[in-house]
PDB file of C-alpha atoms and ligand atoms in Angstrom:
ATOM      1  CA  UNK A   1      37.614   8.154 -22.168  1.00 80.00           C
ATOM      2  CA  UNK A   2      36.970   5.653 -24.511  1.00 88.00           C
ATOM      3  CA  UNK A   3      33.764   4.439 -24.667  1.00 90.00           C
ATOM      4  CA  UNK A   4      34.845   1.044 -24.261  1.00 90.00           C
ATOM      5  CA  UNK A   5      36.294   1.903 -21.344  1.00 91.00           C
ATOM      6  CA  UNK A   6      32.961   3.172 -19.281  1.00 90.00           C
ATOM      7  CA  UNK A   7      31.176  -0.282 -20.620  1.00 91.00           C
ATOM      8  CA  UNK A   8      33.843  -1.874 -18.536  1.00 89.00           C
ATOM      9  CA  UNK A   9      32.918  -0.355 -15.839  1.00 89.00           C
ATOM     10  CA  UNK A  10      29.178  -0.364 -15.744  1.00 87.00           C
ATOM     11  CA  UNK A  11      28.527  -3.632 -18.468  1.00 91.00           C
ATOM     12  CA  UNK A  12      31.707  -6.157 -17.710  1.00 89.00           C
ATOM     13  CA  UNK A  13      30.959  -9.331 -18.546  1.00 91.00           C
ATOM     14  CA  UNK A  14      34.129 -11.901 -18.127  1.00 90.00           C
ATOM     15  CA  UNK A  15      35.456 -14.447 -21.430  1.00 93.00           C
ATOM     16  CA  UNK A  16      34.098 -11.244 -23.707  1.00 95.00           C
ATOM     17  CA  UNK A  17      36.686  -7.766 -24.685  1.00 94.00           C
ATOM     18  CA  UNK A  18      34.590  -4.525 -25.841  1.00 95.00           C
ATOM     19  CA  UNK A  19      36.960  -4.256 -29.187  1.00 94.00           C
ATOM     20  CA  UNK A  20      35.712  -0.925 -30.195  1.00 93.00           C
ATOM     21  CA  UNK A  21      33.017   1.589 -30.866  1.00 95.00           C
ATOM     22  CA  UNK A  22      32.154   3.849 -33.589  1.00 96.00           C
ATOM     23  CA  UNK A  23      29.360   5.531 -35.756  1.00 96.00           C
ATOM     24  CA  UNK A  24      27.001   3.786 -38.009  1.00 96.00           C
ATOM     25  CA  UNK A  25      26.860   4.385 -41.682  1.00 96.00           C
ATOM     26  CA  UNK A  26      23.846   7.044 -41.146  1.00 95.00           C
ATOM     27  CA  UNK A  27      26.250   8.216 -38.097  1.00 94.00           C
ATOM     28  CA  UNK A  28      22.750   7.701 -35.722  1.00 93.00           C
ATOM     29  CA  UNK A  29      24.498   5.095 -33.923  1.00 96.00           C
ATOM     30  CA  UNK A  30      27.271   3.587 -31.906  1.00 96.00           C
ATOM     31  CA  UNK A  31      28.029  -0.296 -33.162  1.00 97.00           C
ATOM     32  CA  UNK A  32      29.963  -1.752 -30.146  1.00 96.00           C
ATOM     33  CA  UNK A  33      32.000  -4.619 -31.205  1.00 96.00           C
ATOM     34  CA  UNK A  34      32.188  -7.828 -29.039  1.00 96.00           C
ATOM     35  CA  UNK A  35      34.473 -10.648 -28.609  1.00 96.00           C
ATOM     36  CA  UNK A  36      35.226 -13.685 -26.878  1.00 95.00           C
ATOM     37  CA  UNK A  37      38.098 -13.079 -24.987  1.00 94.00           C
ATOM     38  CA  UNK A  38      40.713 -14.965 -26.110  1.00 92.00           C
ATOM     39  CA  UNK A  39      40.975 -18.754 -24.424  1.00 90.00           C
ATOM     40  CA  UNK A  40      37.420 -18.361 -22.961  1.00 92.00           C
ATOM     41  CA  UNK A  41      35.115 -21.357 -23.465  1.00 93.00           C
ATOM     42  CA  UNK A  42      31.906 -20.565 -25.268  1.00 95.00           C
ATOM     43  CA  UNK A  43      28.722 -22.191 -22.758  1.00 96.00           C
ATOM     44  CA  UNK A  44      26.138 -24.195 -23.883  1.00 96.00           C
ATOM     45  CA  UNK A  45      23.010 -22.459 -23.686  1.00 95.00           C
ATOM     46  CA  UNK A  46      21.292 -25.278 -22.414  1.00 94.00           C
ATOM     47  CA  UNK A  47      22.803 -26.968 -20.074  1.00 95.00           C
ATOM     48  CA  UNK A  48      24.947 -23.977 -18.976  1.00 94.00           C
ATOM     49  CA  UNK A  49      28.103 -25.165 -18.916  1.00 95.00           C
ATOM     50  CA  UNK A  50      31.444 -24.767 -21.129  1.00 95.00           C
ATOM     51  CA  UNK A  51      31.664 -26.468 -24.296  1.00 96.00           C
ATOM     52  CA  UNK A  52      33.946 -27.283 -26.805  1.00 95.00           C
ATOM     53  CA  UNK A  53      33.845 -24.794 -29.847  1.00 94.00           C
ATOM     54  CA  UNK A  54      31.885 -25.632 -33.375  1.00 95.00           C
ATOM     55  CA  UNK A  55      31.417 -22.727 -34.987  1.00 95.00           C
ATOM     56  CA  UNK A  56      30.449 -19.074 -35.714  1.00 95.00           C
ATOM     57  CA  UNK A  57      26.938 -17.246 -36.673  1.00 95.00           C
ATOM     58  CA  UNK A  58      27.028 -14.088 -38.180  1.00 96.00           C
ATOM     59  CA  UNK A  59      26.946 -10.880 -36.732  1.00 96.00           C
ATOM     60  CA  UNK A  60      24.249  -9.864 -34.506  1.00 96.00           C
ATOM     61  CA  UNK A  61      22.648  -6.365 -33.082  1.00 96.00           C
ATOM     62  CA  UNK A  62      21.880  -6.224 -29.448  1.00 96.00           C
ATOM     63  CA  UNK A  63      20.315  -3.049 -28.673  1.00 95.00           C
ATOM     64  CA  UNK A  64      21.804  -1.367 -26.063  1.00 95.00           C
ATOM     65  CA  UNK A  65      20.588   1.823 -24.016  1.00 94.00           C
ATOM     66  CA  UNK A  66      20.725   4.852 -25.577  1.00 93.00           C
ATOM     67  CA  UNK A  67      23.614   7.613 -25.105  1.00 90.00           C
ATOM     68  CA  UNK A  68      23.109  11.351 -26.083  1.00 90.00           C
ATOM     69  CA  UNK A  69      20.427  10.861 -28.924  1.00 88.00           C
ATOM     70  CA  UNK A  70      21.895   7.349 -30.298  1.00 93.00           C
ATOM     71  CA  UNK A  71      20.957   4.066 -30.686  1.00 94.00           C
ATOM     72  CA  UNK A  72      23.585   2.192 -29.331  1.00 95.00           C
ATOM     73  CA  UNK A  73      24.126  -1.481 -30.656  1.00 96.00           C
ATOM     74  CA  UNK A  74      26.220  -4.334 -29.473  1.00 97.00           C
ATOM     75  CA  UNK A  75      27.483  -6.383 -31.926  1.00 97.00           C
ATOM     76  CA  UNK A  76      28.862  -9.793 -31.779  1.00 97.00           C
ATOM     77  CA  UNK A  77      28.516 -12.857 -33.707  1.00 96.00           C
ATOM     78  CA  UNK A  78      27.364 -15.451 -31.399  1.00 96.00           C
ATOM     79  CA  UNK A  79      29.590 -19.454 -31.076  1.00 96.00           C
ATOM     80  CA  UNK A  80      28.268 -22.569 -31.374  1.00 96.00           C
ATOM     81  CA  UNK A  81      29.657 -25.072 -29.359  1.00 97.00           C
ATOM     82  CA  UNK A  82      29.477 -29.120 -29.446  1.00 97.00           C
ATOM     83  CA  UNK A  83      28.298 -29.936 -26.520  1.00 96.00           C
ATOM     84  CA  UNK A  84      28.089 -33.679 -25.412  1.00 95.00           C
ATOM     85  CA  UNK A  85      26.450 -33.399 -22.533  1.00 95.00           C
ATOM     86  CA  UNK A  86      23.246 -32.464 -24.524  1.00 95.00           C
ATOM     87  CA  UNK A  87      24.389 -34.178 -27.561  1.00 96.00           C
ATOM     88  CA  UNK A  88      23.843 -31.947 -30.027  1.00 96.00           C
ATOM     89  CA  UNK A  89      25.391 -28.136 -31.699  1.00 97.00           C
ATOM     90  CA  UNK A  90      23.705 -25.407 -29.606  1.00 96.00           C
ATOM     91  CA  UNK A  91      24.101 -21.837 -29.405  1.00 96.00           C
ATOM     92  CA  UNK A  92      25.701 -20.248 -26.733  1.00 96.00           C
ATOM     93  CA  UNK A  93      25.008 -18.368 -23.623  1.00 95.00           C
ATOM     94  CA  UNK A  94      25.225 -15.083 -23.135  1.00 95.00           C
ATOM     95  CA  UNK A  95      24.909 -13.117 -20.461  1.00 93.00           C
ATOM     96  CA  UNK A  96      23.812  -9.300 -22.271  1.00 95.00           C
ATOM     97  CA  UNK A  97      20.989 -11.049 -23.785  1.00 94.00           C
ATOM     98  CA  UNK A  98      18.376 -13.762 -23.218  1.00 87.00           C
ATOM     99  CA  UNK A  99      19.359 -15.055 -27.418  1.00 82.00           C
ATOM    100  CA  UNK A 100      15.829 -14.397 -28.217  1.00 83.00           C
ATOM    101  CA  UNK A 101      14.898 -10.810 -28.313  1.00 87.00           C
ATOM    102  CA  UNK A 102      17.018  -7.971 -29.879  1.00 91.00           C
ATOM    103  CA  UNK A 103      17.107  -6.383 -26.628  1.00 94.00           C
ATOM    104  CA  UNK A 104      20.346  -6.878 -24.546  1.00 94.00           C
ATOM    105  CA  UNK A 105      18.992  -7.402 -20.790  1.00 92.00           C
ATOM    106  CA  UNK A 106      19.884  -4.064 -19.247  1.00 93.00           C
ATOM    107  CA  UNK A 107      17.822  -2.009 -21.975  1.00 94.00           C
ATOM    108  CA  UNK A 108      14.664  -4.235 -21.329  1.00 92.00           C
ATOM    109  CA  UNK A 109      15.486  -3.645 -17.495  1.00 91.00           C
ATOM    110  CA  UNK A 110      15.511  -0.096 -17.785  1.00 92.00           C
ATOM    111  CA  UNK A 111      13.054   0.219 -20.575  1.00 93.00           C
ATOM    112  CA  UNK A 112      10.719  -2.079 -17.645  1.00 90.00           C
ATOM    113  CA  UNK A 113      11.673   0.419 -15.436  1.00 88.00           C
ATOM    114  CA  UNK A 114      10.202   3.559 -16.687  1.00 91.00           C
ATOM    115  CA  UNK A 115       6.977   1.579 -18.316  1.00 88.00           C
ATOM    116  CA  UNK A 116       6.122   1.325 -14.188  1.00 84.00           C
ATOM    117  CA  UNK A 117       5.993   5.240 -14.509  1.00 87.00           C
ATOM    118  CA  UNK A 118       5.138   6.144 -17.930  1.00 89.00           C
ATOM    119  CA  UNK A 119       2.805   4.218 -19.732  1.00 86.00           C
ATOM    120  CA  UNK A 120       4.512   2.175 -21.992  1.00 86.00           C
ATOM    121  CA  UNK A 121       3.236   3.973 -25.291  1.00 89.00           C
ATOM    122  CA  UNK A 122       4.853   7.416 -23.728  1.00 92.00           C
ATOM    123  CA  UNK A 123       8.057   5.023 -22.797  1.00 92.00           C
ATOM    124  CA  UNK A 124       8.255   4.071 -26.194  1.00 93.00           C
ATOM    125  CA  UNK A 125       8.126   7.816 -27.141  1.00 92.00           C
ATOM    126  CA  UNK A 126      10.565   9.124 -24.765  1.00 91.00           C
ATOM    127  CA  UNK A 127      13.122   6.770 -25.988  1.00 91.00           C
ATOM    128  CA  UNK A 128      12.793   6.184 -29.685  1.00 90.00           C
ATOM    129  CA  UNK A 129      11.284   2.581 -29.617  1.00 92.00           C
ATOM    130  CA  UNK A 130       8.057   0.816 -30.167  1.00 91.00           C
ATOM    131  CA  UNK A 131       5.249  -0.319 -27.945  1.00 89.00           C
ATOM    132  CA  UNK A 132       6.166  -3.813 -28.779  1.00 89.00           C
ATOM    133  CA  UNK A 133       9.703  -3.476 -27.858  1.00 91.00           C
ATOM    134  CA  UNK A 134       8.326  -2.283 -24.394  1.00 91.00           C
ATOM    135  CA  UNK A 135       5.759  -4.453 -24.354  1.00 89.00           C
ATOM    136  CA  UNK A 136       8.657  -7.207 -24.581  1.00 88.00           C
ATOM    137  CA  UNK A 137      10.927  -5.663 -21.569  1.00 91.00           C
ATOM    138  CA  UNK A 138       8.114  -5.863 -19.587  1.00 90.00           C
ATOM    139  CA  UNK A 139       7.431  -9.525 -20.106  1.00 87.00           C
ATOM    140  CA  UNK A 140      11.143 -10.090 -19.652  1.00 88.00           C
ATOM    141  CA  UNK A 141      11.354  -8.420 -16.686  1.00 86.00           C
ATOM    142  CA  UNK A 142       7.979  -9.969 -15.091  1.00 84.00           C
ATOM    143  CA  UNK A 143       9.251 -13.891 -16.300  1.00 81.00           C
ATOM    144  CA  UNK A 144      12.400 -13.006 -14.866  1.00 81.00           C
ATOM    145  CA  UNK A 145      10.498 -12.192 -11.452  1.00 76.00           C
ATOM    146  CA  UNK A 146       8.524 -15.094 -11.810  1.00 72.00           C
ATOM    147  CA  UNK A 147      11.074 -16.947 -12.133  1.00 74.00           C
ATOM    148  CA  UNK A 148      13.294 -15.815  -8.559  1.00 74.00           C
ATOM    149  CA  UNK A 149      10.902 -15.069  -6.671  1.00 70.00           C
ATOM    150  CA  UNK A 150       8.677 -16.616  -4.216  1.00 69.00           C
ATOM    151  CA  UNK A 151       5.361 -15.566  -4.522  1.00 69.00           C
ATOM    152  CA  UNK A 152       4.448 -15.867  -1.154  1.00 72.00           C
ATOM    153  CA  UNK A 153       0.499 -15.871  -0.125  1.00 73.00           C
ATOM    154  CA  UNK A 154      -1.451 -14.150  -2.806  1.00 72.00           C
ATOM    155  CA  UNK A 155      -5.225 -13.695  -1.433  1.00 75.00           C
ATOM    156  CA  UNK A 156      -6.080 -11.181  -4.331  1.00 75.00           C
ATOM    157  CA  UNK A 157      -5.652 -10.455  -7.470  1.00 74.00           C
ATOM    158  CA  UNK A 158      -6.661  -7.866 -10.756  1.00 74.00           C
ATOM    159  CA  UNK A 159      -7.115  -8.714 -13.942  1.00 75.00           C
ATOM    160  CA  UNK A 160      -6.761  -5.537 -16.831  1.00 74.00           C
ATOM    161  CA  UNK A 161      -7.481  -6.061 -20.211  1.00 73.00           C
ATOM    162  CA  UNK A 162      -5.566  -2.824 -22.427  1.00 72.00           C
ATOM    163  CA  UNK A 163      -6.590  -2.662 -25.964  1.00 70.00           C
ATOM    164  CA  UNK A 164      -3.193  -2.293 -28.001  1.00 69.00           C
ATOM    165  CA  UNK A 165      -2.466  -1.766 -32.121  1.00 63.00           C
ATOM    166  CA  UNK A 166      -5.407  -0.816 -34.385  1.00 64.00           C
ATOM    167  CA  UNK A 167      -8.144  -3.357 -34.303  1.00 65.00           C
ATOM    168  CA  UNK A 168      -8.972  -6.179 -31.825  1.00 68.00           C
ATOM    169  CA  UNK A 169      -5.972  -7.052 -29.551  1.00 70.00           C
ATOM    170  CA  UNK A 170      -6.081  -6.906 -26.703  1.00 73.00           C
ATOM    171  CA  UNK A 171      -2.861  -7.438 -23.782  1.00 76.00           C
ATOM    172  CA  UNK A 172      -4.135  -8.999 -20.494  1.00 77.00           C
ATOM    173  CA  UNK A 173      -1.895  -7.953 -17.615  1.00 76.00           C
ATOM    174  CA  UNK A 174      -2.711  -9.767 -13.853  1.00 77.00           C
ATOM    175  CA  UNK A 175      -1.694  -7.567 -11.051  1.00 77.00           C
ATOM    176  CA  UNK A 176      -1.261  -9.212  -6.971  1.00 77.00           C
ATOM    177  CA  UNK A 177      -3.619  -6.298  -5.358  1.00 74.00           C
ATOM    178  CA  UNK A 178      -2.595  -7.563  -1.854  1.00 72.00           C
ATOM    179  CA  UNK A 179      -2.822  -4.798   0.887  1.00 72.00           C
ATOM    180  CA  UNK A 180       1.085  -3.109   0.890  1.00 73.00           C
ATOM    181  CA  UNK A 181       1.462  -5.239  -2.026  1.00 71.00           C
ATOM    182  CA  UNK A 182       0.450  -4.239  -5.912  1.00 73.00           C
ATOM    183  CA  UNK A 183       2.750  -5.709  -8.562  1.00 76.00           C
ATOM    184  CA  UNK A 184       2.896  -6.887 -11.940  1.00 79.00           C
ATOM    185  CA  UNK A 185       2.841 -11.065 -11.467  1.00 78.00           C
ATOM    186  CA  UNK A 186       1.928 -11.468 -15.910  1.00 76.00           C
ATOM    187  CA  UNK A 187       1.549 -10.474 -19.179  1.00 78.00           C
ATOM    188  CA  UNK A 188      -0.279 -12.275 -22.082  1.00 77.00           C
ATOM    189  CA  UNK A 189      -0.788 -11.299 -25.518  1.00 74.00           C
ATOM    190  CA  UNK A 190      -4.176 -12.272 -26.225  1.00 68.00           C
ATOM    191  CA  UNK A 191      -7.484 -12.611 -23.836  1.00 64.00           C
ATOM    192  CA  UNK A 192      -8.327 -15.623 -24.729  1.00 68.00           C
ATOM    193  CA  UNK A 193      -9.508 -18.686 -22.221  1.00 68.00           C
ATOM    194  CA  UNK A 194      -6.169 -20.575 -22.904  1.00 70.00           C
ATOM    195  CA  UNK A 195      -3.842 -17.452 -23.067  1.00 67.00           C
ATOM    196  CA  UNK A 196      -5.528 -16.969 -19.130  1.00 68.00           C
ATOM    197  CA  UNK A 197      -4.893 -20.436 -18.875  1.00 73.00           C
ATOM    198  CA  UNK A 198      -1.142 -19.579 -18.814  1.00 71.00           C
ATOM    199  CA  UNK A 199      -1.018 -17.452 -16.115  1.00 70.00           C
ATOM    200  CA  UNK A 200      -2.542 -20.524 -13.769  1.00 71.00           C
ATOM    201  CA  UNK A 201       0.056 -22.905 -15.391  1.00 73.00           C
ATOM    202  CA  UNK A 202       2.977 -20.385 -14.807  1.00 68.00           C
ATOM    203  CA  UNK A 203       1.222 -19.657 -10.819  1.00 67.00           C
ATOM    204  CA  UNK A 204       0.899 -23.704 -10.577  1.00 64.00           C
TER     205      UNK A 204
HETATM  206 ZN1   ZN B 301      24.948 -28.316 -22.978  1.00 94.70          ZN
END
């Protein structure tokens, strides 16, 4: 069975085609080449609507869930669109990435799920990735959750502070700790007043 067949089954996106899979030159990673399906227009990342093409950027690597001890990367050259609605040239929106991070959404969700069971450090070690990438994954999933869920009434919150990296660098984690529900609501990279105000802004 071809790897691209498996990917088409579990990680298929309209308008994009898995062209082929190959080993990287050092044989430590599997690289899967993605390209736009012929005739399918790119979506503007600002207004999320199709827009005429402008040009294509250099190929980027998006890290996917590792397989059988190999790192897996999706390789794709993002298109830019000349969007008349937005009145600007913008990079296209791709469904497997949030556009900012180097990890695919699927891999971030995978890491964030493990990070609920293991410590972030253990998660990073288990999947041979860095603590920062686990942090990014959790932050992405928490932010996504905030945008897509209704919070309802929150009676109690708990604030946790963890030290990370060397030196005095702290993360602020805010949990909802009501009866029957404990969930991570927010993560902030600092423990300054400004950072914490970010939490209240996000929560409205
Ligand atoms: Zn637009």
